[in-house]
Amino acid sequence: CDSGKLEALAVLLQKLKSEGRRVLIFSQMLLMLDILEMFLNFQNFTYIRIDENANHEDCKDLMKSFNQDGRIFCVILSTRSCSMGVGLVEADTVVFYDNDINPVMDAKAQEWCDQIGRSKDIHIYRLVSGNSIE
């Protein structure tokens, strides 16, 4: 693995999985979601993907699957799709893989996390790299 963030994410996800946590991973770019899908497959983690191409009903169905099936470890989603499915999430951990170029979208994703956090404690991680190109 040549990416410092992916290396850190691999260690973090192994730890979270061993603790029985359920995880949301946010990224701003669809291409990064494609990369995260390959990464999660390689690491043998079960996941679902929600991006802005999913309509509201699809999003609700995917979130329902995540909520009802404890075998699904994480959801990867675009920061631009975070307004769908609020309050439907059984996740207790949120990972921001990258920051959105548009600060309004980042703020919406943070607000979404705050709404989840009203009903239970959640852990939030922001992956930031130094002295490298990600």
XYZ file of C-alpha atoms in Angstrom, residues 11-122:
112
model
C -4.914 -0.301 10.936
C -7.841 1.769 12.220
C -10.486 -0.429 10.598
C -8.903 -3.634 11.923
C -9.002 -2.123 15.418
C -12.608 -0.930 15.044
C -13.723 -4.291 13.655
C -12.118 -6.123 16.589
C -14.063 -3.820 18.947
C -17.359 -4.638 17.202
C -17.893 -1.107 15.918
C -19.967 -0.087 12.870
C -18.364 2.551 10.652
C -19.276 5.290 8.172
C -16.457 6.458 5.874
C -16.968 9.807 4.134
C -15.097 11.021 1.057
C -15.811 13.957 -1.212
C -14.895 12.255 -4.499
C -16.618 9.416 -6.317
C -13.245 8.255 -7.643
C -11.993 7.948 -4.067
C -15.074 5.877 -3.236
C -14.065 3.570 -6.109
C -10.594 3.239 -4.581
C -12.071 2.663 -1.111
C -14.251 -0.100 -2.561
C -11.186 -1.882 -3.948
C -9.385 -1.342 -0.635
C -12.270 -2.727 1.445
C -12.582 -5.739 -0.862
C -8.836 -6.374 -0.564
C -9.075 -6.097 3.239
C -12.149 -8.424 3.264
C -14.449 -5.922 4.981
C -18.173 -6.031 4.263
C -19.573 -2.679 3.181
C -22.215 -0.858 1.207
C -21.736 2.266 -0.885
C -23.972 5.322 -1.018
C -23.156 8.229 -3.295
C -25.002 11.072 -4.966
C -26.043 8.744 -7.800
C -28.385 6.895 -5.429
C -31.929 8.223 -5.310
C -33.649 8.783 -1.977
C -35.410 5.390 -1.990
C -32.197 3.515 -2.841
C -30.427 5.340 -0.040
C -33.146 4.436 2.453
C -33.019 0.776 1.359
C -29.219 0.651 1.667
C -29.281 2.270 5.107
C -32.009 -0.145 6.178
C -29.793 -3.045 5.053
C -26.880 -1.659 7.064
C -29.039 -1.107 10.139
C -30.562 -4.577 10.061
C -27.558 -6.647 9.028
C -24.800 -6.584 11.651
C -22.513 -8.448 9.254
C -22.129 -5.248 7.207
C -19.166 -3.533 8.850
C -19.179 -0.156 7.132
C -20.777 2.269 4.723
C -18.699 4.335 2.331
C -20.455 7.464 1.249
C -19.977 10.768 -0.439
C -20.163 13.911 1.667
C -22.612 15.105 -0.984
C -25.044 12.279 -0.201
C -25.101 12.757 3.563
C -28.488 14.463 3.743
C -30.264 11.199 2.932
C -31.043 8.704 5.674
C -30.491 10.917 8.702
C -31.451 9.123 11.887
C -31.426 5.717 10.228
C -27.834 4.835 10.995
C -26.619 2.247 13.484
C -22.994 3.346 13.074
C -21.045 4.385 16.152
C -17.886 5.531 14.341
C -17.376 8.055 11.539
C -14.199 8.430 9.475
C -13.663 11.479 7.269
C -11.197 10.181 4.698
C -10.740 13.629 3.206
C -12.172 17.099 3.572
C -14.621 18.402 1.009
C -13.364 21.266 -1.127
C -16.670 22.984 -0.441
C -16.750 23.814 3.299
C -20.564 23.852 3.235
C -20.617 20.145 2.294
C -18.145 19.355 5.070
C -20.342 21.260 7.519
C -23.413 19.293 6.371
C -21.573 16.006 6.914
C -20.500 17.170 10.390
C -24.096 18.204 11.157
C -25.254 14.746 10.062
C -22.792 13.198 12.530
C -24.054 15.524 15.256
C -27.608 14.318 14.635
C -26.517 10.680 14.961
C -24.617 11.639 18.117
C -27.740 12.992 19.790
C -29.006 9.471 20.400
C -25.687 7.764 21.244
C -21.969 8.343 21.608
C -20.053 8.281 18.347
